[in-house]
Amino acid sequence: MARIRYGARDEAEIAAARAASSKLPDIWSTGVVAVWESDPDVVAAVLPPPLKPTGRPLVRVNISKVDLPGYPLGAGSVAVAAEHGGVQGWYPLVMPMTHERALIGGREVFGEPKKLGEVEVERDGLVVRARLARHGIAFVEVRGAVSGALPLPEPTRKTDFYFKFLPAVDGSGFDADPVLVHCVRNEKVRKLEAVTGDVVLRESMYDPVADLPVRSLVEITIGEKTTDQQGRVVERVSAQSLLPYIHQRYDDPAQILDGPPEGSA
């Protein structure tokens, strides 16, 4: 009988897939990173407990093209500085991806707020332009000119904070208490340049990062880097404390309240 592709895989196939995913080579990306100081009250307002603001109300946008074997990937994020349990890191509000595979893995495994979107990084000589767009709106654009090479930083460890949860089947909240994830990334950089330019935030009802105004631009860089990542659950979170924030994950906040239609089987 021909193989039934939706049928169960045997243990050898599962082990081979796990081994292949654990032996990926370094994957390098070319990306533009912009960091700015924003309104401290706004940064504090977007952080679900138990996350807390840090000493500086920083916002970071990362816009990258990734050299994945077989197909290029556009990947981006807009995150605010946050702290939890003595660990300082970043809390991403939106992470546009150009491919479904990157989106599904991040959302289902780590709880990353990934969404399908457009991600562009362009360089023409010294001129740099990068943008994140969804629903026809380029809600973040970074533009400028390369102003010089920067010293390569030592390999660094960075932490992102995510909330992993499942909306309840009956639309009443969650199926179980959400968990807070610390995702640790080990980052190596092989090229880094400074960019003189600006950050443009455009109004979008789907991705309202325009609420995080650029009060003072800290830096813009373009570089080549590779990272690995490991996540761990650090604590369970009160469902009631997170519920007011989960609209951050969806374009239509009513989506999380969609229950089964009456009379459905």
PDB file of C-alpha atoms in Angstrom:
ATOM      1  CA  MET A   1       0.000   0.000   0.000  1.00  0.00           C
ATOM      2  CA  ALA A   2       1.250   3.481  -0.817  1.00  0.00           C
ATOM      3  CA  ARG A   3       2.415   5.511   2.131  1.00  0.00           C
ATOM      4  CA  ILE A   4      -0.355   7.508   3.813  1.00  0.00           C
ATOM      5  CA  ARG A   5       1.286  10.887   4.310  1.00  0.00           C
ATOM      6  CA  TYR A   6      -1.084  11.962   7.090  1.00  0.00           C
ATOM      7  CA  GLY A   7      -0.406   8.693   8.887  1.00  0.00           C
ATOM      8  CA  ALA A   8       1.819   8.298  11.931  1.00  0.00           C
ATOM      9  CA  ARG A   9       5.558   8.509  11.509  1.00  0.00           C
ATOM     10  CA  ASP A  10       7.712   5.847  13.133  1.00  0.00           C
ATOM     11  CA  GLU A  11      10.269   6.524  15.858  1.00  0.00           C
ATOM     12  CA  ALA A  12      13.202   6.453  13.433  1.00  0.00           C
ATOM     13  CA  GLU A  13      11.663   9.171  11.258  1.00  0.00           C
ATOM     14  CA  ILE A  14      10.915  11.344  14.282  1.00  0.00           C
ATOM     15  CA  ALA A  15      14.466  10.887  15.610  1.00  0.00           C
ATOM     16  CA  ALA A  16      15.966  11.745  12.211  1.00  0.00           C
ATOM     17  CA  ALA A  17      13.912  14.933  11.961  1.00  0.00           C
ATOM     18  CA  ARG A  18      14.934  15.950  15.483  1.00  0.00           C
ATOM     19  CA  ALA A  19      18.619  15.292  14.729  1.00  0.00           C
ATOM     20  CA  ALA A  20      18.501  17.295  11.509  1.00  0.00           C
ATOM     21  CA  SER A  21      16.981  20.323  13.248  1.00  0.00           C
ATOM     22  CA  SER A  22      19.604  20.204  16.014  1.00  0.00           C
ATOM     23  CA  LYS A  23      22.564  20.322  13.621  1.00  0.00           C
ATOM     24  CA  LEU A  24      21.789  23.428  11.599  1.00  0.00           C
ATOM     25  CA  PRO A  25      24.850  25.393  10.442  1.00  0.00           C
ATOM     26  CA  ASP A  26      25.316  29.034  11.324  1.00  0.00           C
ATOM     27  CA  ILE A  27      22.682  31.024   9.435  1.00  0.00           C
ATOM     28  CA  TRP A  28      23.747  34.587   8.718  1.00  0.00           C
ATOM     29  CA  SER A  29      21.429  37.524   8.300  1.00  0.00           C
ATOM     30  CA  THR A  30      21.896  41.079   7.073  1.00  0.00           C
ATOM     31  CA  GLY A  31      19.880  43.478   9.128  1.00  0.00           C
ATOM     32  CA  VAL A  32      19.182  47.050  10.103  1.00  0.00           C
ATOM     33  CA  VAL A  33      18.685  47.798  13.803  1.00  0.00           C
ATOM     34  CA  ALA A  34      17.380  51.097  15.141  1.00  0.00           C
ATOM     35  CA  VAL A  35      17.068  51.948  18.835  1.00  0.00           C
ATOM     36  CA  TRP A  36      15.381  55.021  20.282  1.00  0.00           C
ATOM     37  CA  GLU A  37      14.129  56.442  23.542  1.00  0.00           C
ATOM     38  CA  SER A  38      10.358  56.784  23.668  1.00  0.00           C
ATOM     39  CA  ASP A  39       7.725  57.927  26.137  1.00  0.00           C
ATOM     40  CA  PRO A  40       8.290  56.069  29.457  1.00  0.00           C
ATOM     41  CA  ASP A  41       4.569  55.966  30.250  1.00  0.00           C
ATOM     42  CA  VAL A  42       3.808  54.354  26.883  1.00  0.00           C
ATOM     43  CA  VAL A  43       6.547  51.742  27.253  1.00  0.00           C
ATOM     44  CA  ALA A  44       5.285  50.867  30.734  1.00  0.00           C
ATOM     45  CA  ALA A  45       1.693  50.635  29.476  1.00  0.00           C
ATOM     46  CA  VAL A  46       2.445  47.917  26.882  1.00  0.00           C
ATOM     47  CA  LEU A  47       4.223  45.578  29.316  1.00  0.00           C
ATOM     48  CA  PRO A  48       2.036  42.795  30.737  1.00  0.00           C
ATOM     49  CA  PRO A  49       2.853  41.831  34.334  1.00  0.00           C
ATOM     50  CA  PRO A  50       5.136  40.506  35.656  1.00  0.00           C
ATOM     51  CA  LEU A  51       7.336  42.369  33.134  1.00  0.00           C
ATOM     52  CA  LYS A  52       8.541  45.783  34.301  1.00  0.00           C
ATOM     53  CA  PRO A  53      10.155  48.785  32.600  1.00  0.00           C
ATOM     54  CA  THR A  54      13.913  49.249  32.742  1.00  0.00           C
ATOM     55  CA  GLY A  55      15.747  52.459  33.553  1.00  0.00           C
ATOM     56  CA  ARG A  56      15.439  53.700  29.954  1.00  0.00           C
ATOM     57  CA  PRO A  57      12.259  53.612  27.820  1.00  0.00           C
ATOM     58  CA  LEU A  58      13.975  52.052  24.810  1.00  0.00           C
ATOM     59  CA  VAL A  59      12.346  50.724  21.655  1.00  0.00           C
ATOM     60  CA  ARG A  60      14.206  48.580  19.141  1.00  0.00           C
ATOM     61  CA  VAL A  61      13.295  47.684  15.578  1.00  0.00           C
ATOM     62  CA  ASN A  62      15.187  44.879  13.842  1.00  0.00           C
ATOM     63  CA  ILE A  63      14.671  44.374  10.082  1.00  0.00           C
ATOM     64  CA  SER A  64      16.615  41.502   8.511  1.00  0.00           C
ATOM     65  CA  LYS A  65      16.928  39.266   5.505  1.00  0.00           C
ATOM     66  CA  VAL A  66      18.081  35.775   6.440  1.00  0.00           C
ATOM     67  CA  ASP A  67      20.105  33.422   4.227  1.00  0.00           C
ATOM     68  CA  LEU A  68      18.110  30.268   4.900  1.00  0.00           C
ATOM     69  CA  PRO A  69      19.077  27.274   2.756  1.00  0.00           C
ATOM     70  CA  GLY A  70      16.680  27.028  -0.177  1.00  0.00           C
ATOM     71  CA  TYR A  71      14.815  30.297   0.276  1.00  0.00           C
ATOM     72  CA  PRO A  72      15.437  33.747   1.713  1.00  0.00           C
ATOM     73  CA  LEU A  73      13.486  34.871   4.745  1.00  0.00           C
ATOM     74  CA  GLY A  74      12.508  38.364   5.783  1.00  0.00           C
ATOM     75  CA  ALA A  75      12.263  38.714   9.552  1.00  0.00           C
ATOM     76  CA  GLY A  76      11.552  41.723  11.721  1.00  0.00           C
ATOM     77  CA  SER A  77      10.537  42.795  15.188  1.00  0.00           C
ATOM     78  CA  VAL A  78       9.530  45.851  17.172  1.00  0.00           C
ATOM     79  CA  ALA A  79      10.315  45.446  20.871  1.00  0.00           C
ATOM     80  CA  VAL A  80      10.484  47.490  24.058  1.00  0.00           C
ATOM     81  CA  ALA A  81      13.043  47.181  26.831  1.00  0.00           C
ATOM     82  CA  ALA A  82      11.801  45.159  29.808  1.00  0.00           C
ATOM     83  CA  GLU A  83      12.979  43.459  32.974  1.00  0.00           C
ATOM     84  CA  HIS A  84      11.936  40.296  34.801  1.00  0.00           C
ATOM     85  CA  GLY A  85      13.484  38.692  37.846  1.00  0.00           C
ATOM     86  CA  GLY A  86      16.668  40.711  37.562  1.00  0.00           C
ATOM     87  CA  VAL A  87      17.070  39.858  33.866  1.00  0.00           C
ATOM     88  CA  GLN A  88      16.989  42.726  31.389  1.00  0.00           C
ATOM     89  CA  GLY A  89      15.833  42.068  27.846  1.00  0.00           C
ATOM     90  CA  TRP A  90      13.248  42.928  25.226  1.00  0.00           C
ATOM     91  CA  TYR A  91       9.520  42.357  24.911  1.00  0.00           C
ATOM     92  CA  PRO A  92       8.549  42.141  21.205  1.00  0.00           C
ATOM     93  CA  LEU A  93       5.146  43.565  20.303  1.00  0.00           C
ATOM     94  CA  VAL A  94       5.104  42.373  16.697  1.00  0.00           C
ATOM     95  CA  MET A  95       7.411  40.153  14.639  1.00  0.00           C
ATOM     96  CA  PRO A  96       6.591  40.164  10.906  1.00  0.00           C
ATOM     97  CA  MET A  97       7.833  37.143   8.930  1.00  0.00           C
ATOM     98  CA  THR A  98       7.663  36.535   5.200  1.00  0.00           C
ATOM     99  CA  HIS A  99       7.216  32.738   5.434  1.00  0.00           C
ATOM    100  CA  GLU A 100       4.704  30.602   7.269  1.00  0.00           C
ATOM    101  CA  ARG A 101       7.285  28.125   8.580  1.00  0.00           C
ATOM    102  CA  ALA A 102       9.138  30.778  10.581  1.00  0.00           C
ATOM    103  CA  LEU A 103       5.828  32.147  11.842  1.00  0.00           C
ATOM    104  CA  ILE A 104       4.339  28.849  13.023  1.00  0.00           C
ATOM    105  CA  GLY A 105       7.440  27.566  14.789  1.00  0.00           C
ATOM    106  CA  GLY A 106       7.949  30.785  16.715  1.00  0.00           C
ATOM    107  CA  ARG A 107       4.327  31.176  17.772  1.00  0.00           C
ATOM    108  CA  GLU A 108       3.638  27.569  18.741  1.00  0.00           C
ATOM    109  CA  VAL A 109       6.962  26.710  20.395  1.00  0.00           C
ATOM    110  CA  PHE A 110       8.070  29.949  22.042  1.00  0.00           C
ATOM    111  CA  GLY A 111       4.929  32.097  22.051  1.00  0.00           C
ATOM    112  CA  GLU A 112       6.494  34.722  19.783  1.00  0.00           C
ATOM    113  CA  PRO A 113       4.056  37.367  18.436  1.00  0.00           C
ATOM    114  CA  LYS A 114       4.847  36.554  14.809  1.00  0.00           C
ATOM    115  CA  LYS A 115       2.591  37.553  11.905  1.00  0.00           C
ATOM    116  CA  LEU A 116       2.902  37.245   8.144  1.00  0.00           C
ATOM    117  CA  GLY A 117       4.123  40.495   6.654  1.00  0.00           C
ATOM    118  CA  GLU A 118       6.475  42.225   4.254  1.00  0.00           C
ATOM    119  CA  VAL A 119      10.096  42.732   5.270  1.00  0.00           C
ATOM    120  CA  GLU A 120      12.533  44.646   3.086  1.00  0.00           C
ATOM    121  CA  VAL A 121      16.210  45.500   3.512  1.00  0.00           C
ATOM    122  CA  GLU A 122      17.799  47.417   0.648  1.00  0.00           C
ATOM    123  CA  ARG A 123      21.287  48.836   0.241  1.00  0.00           C
ATOM    124  CA  ASP A 124      22.534  50.816  -2.739  1.00  0.00           C
ATOM    125  CA  GLY A 125      26.114  51.863  -2.103  1.00  0.00           C
ATOM    126  CA  LEU A 126      25.940  53.812   1.133  1.00  0.00           C
ATOM    127  CA  VAL A 127      22.181  54.350   1.022  1.00  0.00           C
ATOM    128  CA  VAL A 128      20.143  52.077   3.292  1.00  0.00           C
ATOM    129  CA  ARG A 129      16.388  51.577   3.467  1.00  0.00           C
ATOM    130  CA  ALA A 130      14.509  48.971   5.492  1.00  0.00           C
ATOM    131  CA  ARG A 131      10.820  48.602   6.281  1.00  0.00           C
ATOM    132  CA  LEU A 132       8.165  46.423   7.893  1.00  0.00           C
ATOM    133  CA  ALA A 133       4.729  46.373   6.280  1.00  0.00           C
ATOM    134  CA  ARG A 134       1.397  44.635   6.755  1.00  0.00           C
ATOM    135  CA  HIS A 135      -2.008  45.225   5.176  1.00  0.00           C
ATOM    136  CA  GLY A 136      -0.420  47.606   2.687  1.00  0.00           C
ATOM    137  CA  ILE A 137       0.982  49.893   5.393  1.00  0.00           C
ATOM    138  CA  ALA A 138       4.732  50.324   5.931  1.00  0.00           C
ATOM    139  CA  PHE A 139       4.304  50.936   9.652  1.00  0.00           C
ATOM    140  CA  VAL A 140       8.067  51.179  10.304  1.00  0.00           C
ATOM    141  CA  GLU A 141      10.700  52.499   7.919  1.00  0.00           C
ATOM    142  CA  VAL A 142      14.385  53.093   8.641  1.00  0.00           C
ATOM    143  CA  ARG A 143      16.356  55.107   6.110  1.00  0.00           C
ATOM    144  CA  GLY A 144      19.775  56.685   5.983  1.00  0.00           C
ATOM    145  CA  ALA A 145      23.352  56.417   4.776  1.00  0.00           C
ATOM    146  CA  VAL A 146      26.254  54.333   6.058  1.00  0.00           C
ATOM    147  CA  SER A 147      28.655  56.631   7.901  1.00  0.00           C
ATOM    148  CA  GLY A 148      31.454  54.216   8.780  1.00  0.00           C
ATOM    149  CA  ALA A 149      32.541  50.860  10.116  1.00  0.00           C
ATOM    150  CA  LEU A 150      32.108  49.993  13.781  1.00  0.00           C
ATOM    151  CA  PRO A 151      34.254  47.684  15.946  1.00  0.00           C
ATOM    152  CA  LEU A 152      32.918  44.151  16.043  1.00  0.00           C
ATOM    153  CA  PRO A 153      31.310  43.374  19.408  1.00  0.00           C
ATOM    154  CA  GLU A 154      32.202  40.254  21.343  1.00  0.00           C
ATOM    155  CA  PRO A 155      29.682  37.409  21.163  1.00  0.00           C
ATOM    156  CA  THR A 156      26.773  38.415  23.366  1.00  0.00           C
ATOM    157  CA  ARG A 157      23.779  36.839  25.052  1.00  0.00           C
ATOM    158  CA  LYS A 158      20.418  38.580  24.724  1.00  0.00           C
ATOM    159  CA  THR A 159      17.034  37.729  26.233  1.00  0.00           C
ATOM    160  CA  ASP A 160      13.558  38.179  24.781  1.00  0.00           C
ATOM    161  CA  PHE A 161      10.390  37.729  26.835  1.00  0.00           C
ATOM    162  CA  TYR A 162       7.316  35.952  25.418  1.00  0.00           C
ATOM    163  CA  PHE A 163       3.954  34.818  26.746  1.00  0.00           C
ATOM    164  CA  LYS A 164       2.809  31.421  25.522  1.00  0.00           C
ATOM    165  CA  PHE A 165      -0.914  30.689  25.760  1.00  0.00           C
ATOM    166  CA  LEU A 166      -3.920  29.108  24.077  1.00  0.00           C
ATOM    167  CA  PRO A 167      -7.260  30.943  23.907  1.00  0.00           C
ATOM    168  CA  ALA A 168     -10.019  28.902  25.502  1.00  0.00           C
ATOM    169  CA  VAL A 169     -12.237  26.749  23.310  1.00  0.00           C
ATOM    170  CA  ASP A 170     -15.367  28.425  24.684  1.00  0.00           C
ATOM    171  CA  GLY A 171     -13.975  31.944  24.221  1.00  0.00           C
ATOM    172  CA  SER A 172     -13.840  32.634  27.951  1.00  0.00           C
ATOM    173  CA  GLY A 173     -10.110  33.244  28.365  1.00  0.00           C
ATOM    174  CA  PHE A 174      -7.390  30.574  28.251  1.00  0.00           C
ATOM    175  CA  ASP A 175      -7.389  26.786  28.261  1.00  0.00           C
ATOM    176  CA  ALA A 176      -4.709  26.910  30.974  1.00  0.00           C
ATOM    177  CA  ASP A 177      -2.681  29.553  32.745  1.00  0.00           C
ATOM    178  CA  PRO A 178      -0.223  31.223  30.324  1.00  0.00           C
ATOM    179  CA  VAL A 179       3.522  30.829  30.789  1.00  0.00           C
ATOM    180  CA  LEU A 180       6.285  33.418  30.627  1.00  0.00           C
ATOM    181  CA  VAL A 181       9.181  32.348  28.427  1.00  0.00           C
ATOM    182  CA  HIS A 182      12.762  33.608  28.567  1.00  0.00           C
ATOM    183  CA  CYS A 183      14.263  33.112  25.119  1.00  0.00           C
ATOM    184  CA  VAL A 184      18.052  33.433  25.225  1.00  0.00           C
ATOM    185  CA  ARG A 185      19.950  34.187  22.020  1.00  0.00           C
ATOM    186  CA  ASN A 186      23.686  33.845  21.546  1.00  0.00           C
ATOM    187  CA  GLU A 187      24.690  36.379  18.906  1.00  0.00           C
ATOM    188  CA  LYS A 188      27.870  36.662  16.818  1.00  0.00           C
ATOM    189  CA  VAL A 189      28.537  39.616  14.518  1.00  0.00           C
ATOM    190  CA  ARG A 190      30.943  39.536  11.562  1.00  0.00           C
ATOM    191  CA  LYS A 191      30.259  42.997  10.093  1.00  0.00           C
ATOM    192  CA  LEU A 192      28.820  46.169  11.622  1.00  0.00           C
ATOM    193  CA  GLU A 193      28.432  49.712  10.284  1.00  0.00           C
ATOM    194  CA  ALA A 194      26.879  52.894  11.620  1.00  0.00           C
ATOM    195  CA  VAL A 195      24.021  54.542   9.751  1.00  0.00           C
ATOM    196  CA  THR A 196      23.085  58.204   9.898  1.00  0.00           C
ATOM    197  CA  GLY A 197      19.369  58.515   9.264  1.00  0.00           C
ATOM    198  CA  ASP A 198      15.931  58.458  10.793  1.00  0.00           C
ATOM    199  CA  VAL A 199      13.023  56.226  11.780  1.00  0.00           C
ATOM    200  CA  VAL A 200       9.551  56.790  10.359  1.00  0.00           C
ATOM    201  CA  LEU A 201       6.521  55.369  12.197  1.00  0.00           C
ATOM    202  CA  ARG A 202       3.255  55.308  10.254  1.00  0.00           C
ATOM    203  CA  GLU A 203      -0.225  54.923  11.647  1.00  0.00           C
ATOM    204  CA  SER A 204      -1.713  51.418  11.430  1.00  0.00           C
ATOM    205  CA  MET A 205      -4.705  50.058  13.303  1.00  0.00           C
ATOM    206  CA  TYR A 206      -3.159  46.584  12.999  1.00  0.00           C
ATOM    207  CA  ASP A 207       0.373  47.436  14.157  1.00  0.00           C
ATOM    208  CA  PRO A 208       0.105  50.628  16.241  1.00  0.00           C
ATOM    209  CA  VAL A 209       3.817  51.141  16.851  1.00  0.00           C
ATOM    210  CA  ALA A 210       3.257  54.830  16.084  1.00  0.00           C
ATOM    211  CA  ASP A 211       2.190  55.015  19.756  1.00  0.00           C
ATOM    212  CA  LEU A 212       5.909  54.607  20.630  1.00  0.00           C
ATOM    213  CA  PRO A 213       7.275  57.952  19.390  1.00  0.00           C
ATOM    214  CA  VAL A 214      10.936  58.611  18.665  1.00  0.00           C
ATOM    215  CA  ARG A 215      11.893  61.048  21.424  1.00  0.00           C
ATOM    216  CA  SER A 216      15.644  60.571  21.002  1.00  0.00           C
ATOM    217  CA  LEU A 217      17.359  58.365  18.428  1.00  0.00           C
ATOM    218  CA  VAL A 218      20.081  56.266  20.089  1.00  0.00           C
ATOM    219  CA  GLU A 219      21.586  54.469  17.083  1.00  0.00           C
ATOM    220  CA  ILE A 220      21.039  52.919  13.690  1.00  0.00           C
ATOM    221  CA  THR A 221      23.309  50.140  12.463  1.00  0.00           C
ATOM    222  CA  ILE A 222      23.511  47.673   9.601  1.00  0.00           C
ATOM    223  CA  GLY A 223      25.351  44.421  10.054  1.00  0.00           C
ATOM    224  CA  GLU A 224      25.728  40.714   9.485  1.00  0.00           C
ATOM    225  CA  LYS A 225      25.101  38.344  12.369  1.00  0.00           C
ATOM    226  CA  THR A 226      24.157  34.819  13.321  1.00  0.00           C
ATOM    227  CA  THR A 227      22.233  33.679  16.393  1.00  0.00           C
ATOM    228  CA  ASP A 228      21.006  30.553  18.080  1.00  0.00           C
ATOM    229  CA  GLN A 229      18.229  30.474  20.633  1.00  0.00           C
ATOM    230  CA  GLN A 230      16.964  28.430  23.535  1.00  0.00           C
ATOM    231  CA  GLY A 231      13.807  29.049  25.491  1.00  0.00           C
ATOM    232  CA  ARG A 232      12.667  28.065  28.944  1.00  0.00           C
ATOM    233  CA  VAL A 233       9.479  28.547  30.907  1.00  0.00           C
ATOM    234  CA  VAL A 234      10.254  30.603  33.998  1.00  0.00           C
ATOM    235  CA  GLU A 235       6.816  30.889  35.598  1.00  0.00           C
ATOM    236  CA  ARG A 236       3.098  30.576  35.121  1.00  0.00           C
ATOM    237  CA  VAL A 237       1.246  33.858  34.764  1.00  0.00           C
ATOM    238  CA  SER A 238      -2.138  34.892  36.074  1.00  0.00           C
ATOM    239  CA  ALA A 239      -4.692  34.556  33.298  1.00  0.00           C
ATOM    240  CA  GLN A 240      -6.574  37.599  34.545  1.00  0.00           C
ATOM    241  CA  SER A 241      -3.446  39.776  34.498  1.00  0.00           C
ATOM    242  CA  LEU A 242      -2.554  38.798  30.914  1.00  0.00           C
ATOM    243  CA  LEU A 243      -6.043  38.814  29.429  1.00  0.00           C
ATOM    244  CA  PRO A 244      -6.159  42.631  28.940  1.00  0.00           C
ATOM    245  CA  TYR A 245      -3.031  42.434  26.767  1.00  0.00           C
ATOM    246  CA  ILE A 246      -3.637  39.502  24.432  1.00  0.00           C
ATOM    247  CA  HIS A 247      -5.126  41.731  21.734  1.00  0.00           C
ATOM    248  CA  GLN A 248      -1.463  42.546  21.033  1.00  0.00           C
ATOM    249  CA  ARG A 249      -1.233  39.140  19.329  1.00  0.00           C
ATOM    250  CA  TYR A 250      -4.174  39.527  16.909  1.00  0.00           C
ATOM    251  CA  ASP A 251      -5.276  41.893  14.148  1.00  0.00           C
ATOM    252  CA  ASP A 252      -8.909  41.522  15.240  1.00  0.00           C
ATOM    253  CA  PRO A 253      -9.198  41.488  19.050  1.00  0.00           C
ATOM    254  CA  ALA A 254     -12.619  39.817  18.761  1.00  0.00           C
ATOM    255  CA  GLN A 255     -10.886  36.770  17.286  1.00  0.00           C
ATOM    256  CA  ILE A 256      -9.890  35.534  20.726  1.00  0.00           C
ATOM    257  CA  LEU A 257     -13.538  35.505  21.775  1.00  0.00           C
ATOM    258  CA  ASP A 258     -14.718  33.429  18.804  1.00  0.00           C
ATOM    259  CA  GLY A 259     -16.431  30.379  20.187  1.00  0.00           C
ATOM    260  CA  PRO A 260     -18.049  27.549  18.230  1.00  0.00           C
ATOM    261  CA  PRO A 261     -21.245  28.587  16.411  1.00  0.00           C
ATOM    262  CA  GLU A 262     -24.453  27.562  18.097  1.00  0.00           C
ATOM    263  CA  GLY A 263     -25.702  24.237  16.833  1.00  0.00           C
ATOM    264  CA  SER A 264     -22.334  23.205  15.378  1.00  0.00           C
ATOM    265  CA  ALA A 265     -21.251  19.626  15.806  1.00  0.00           C
TER     266      ALA A 265
END
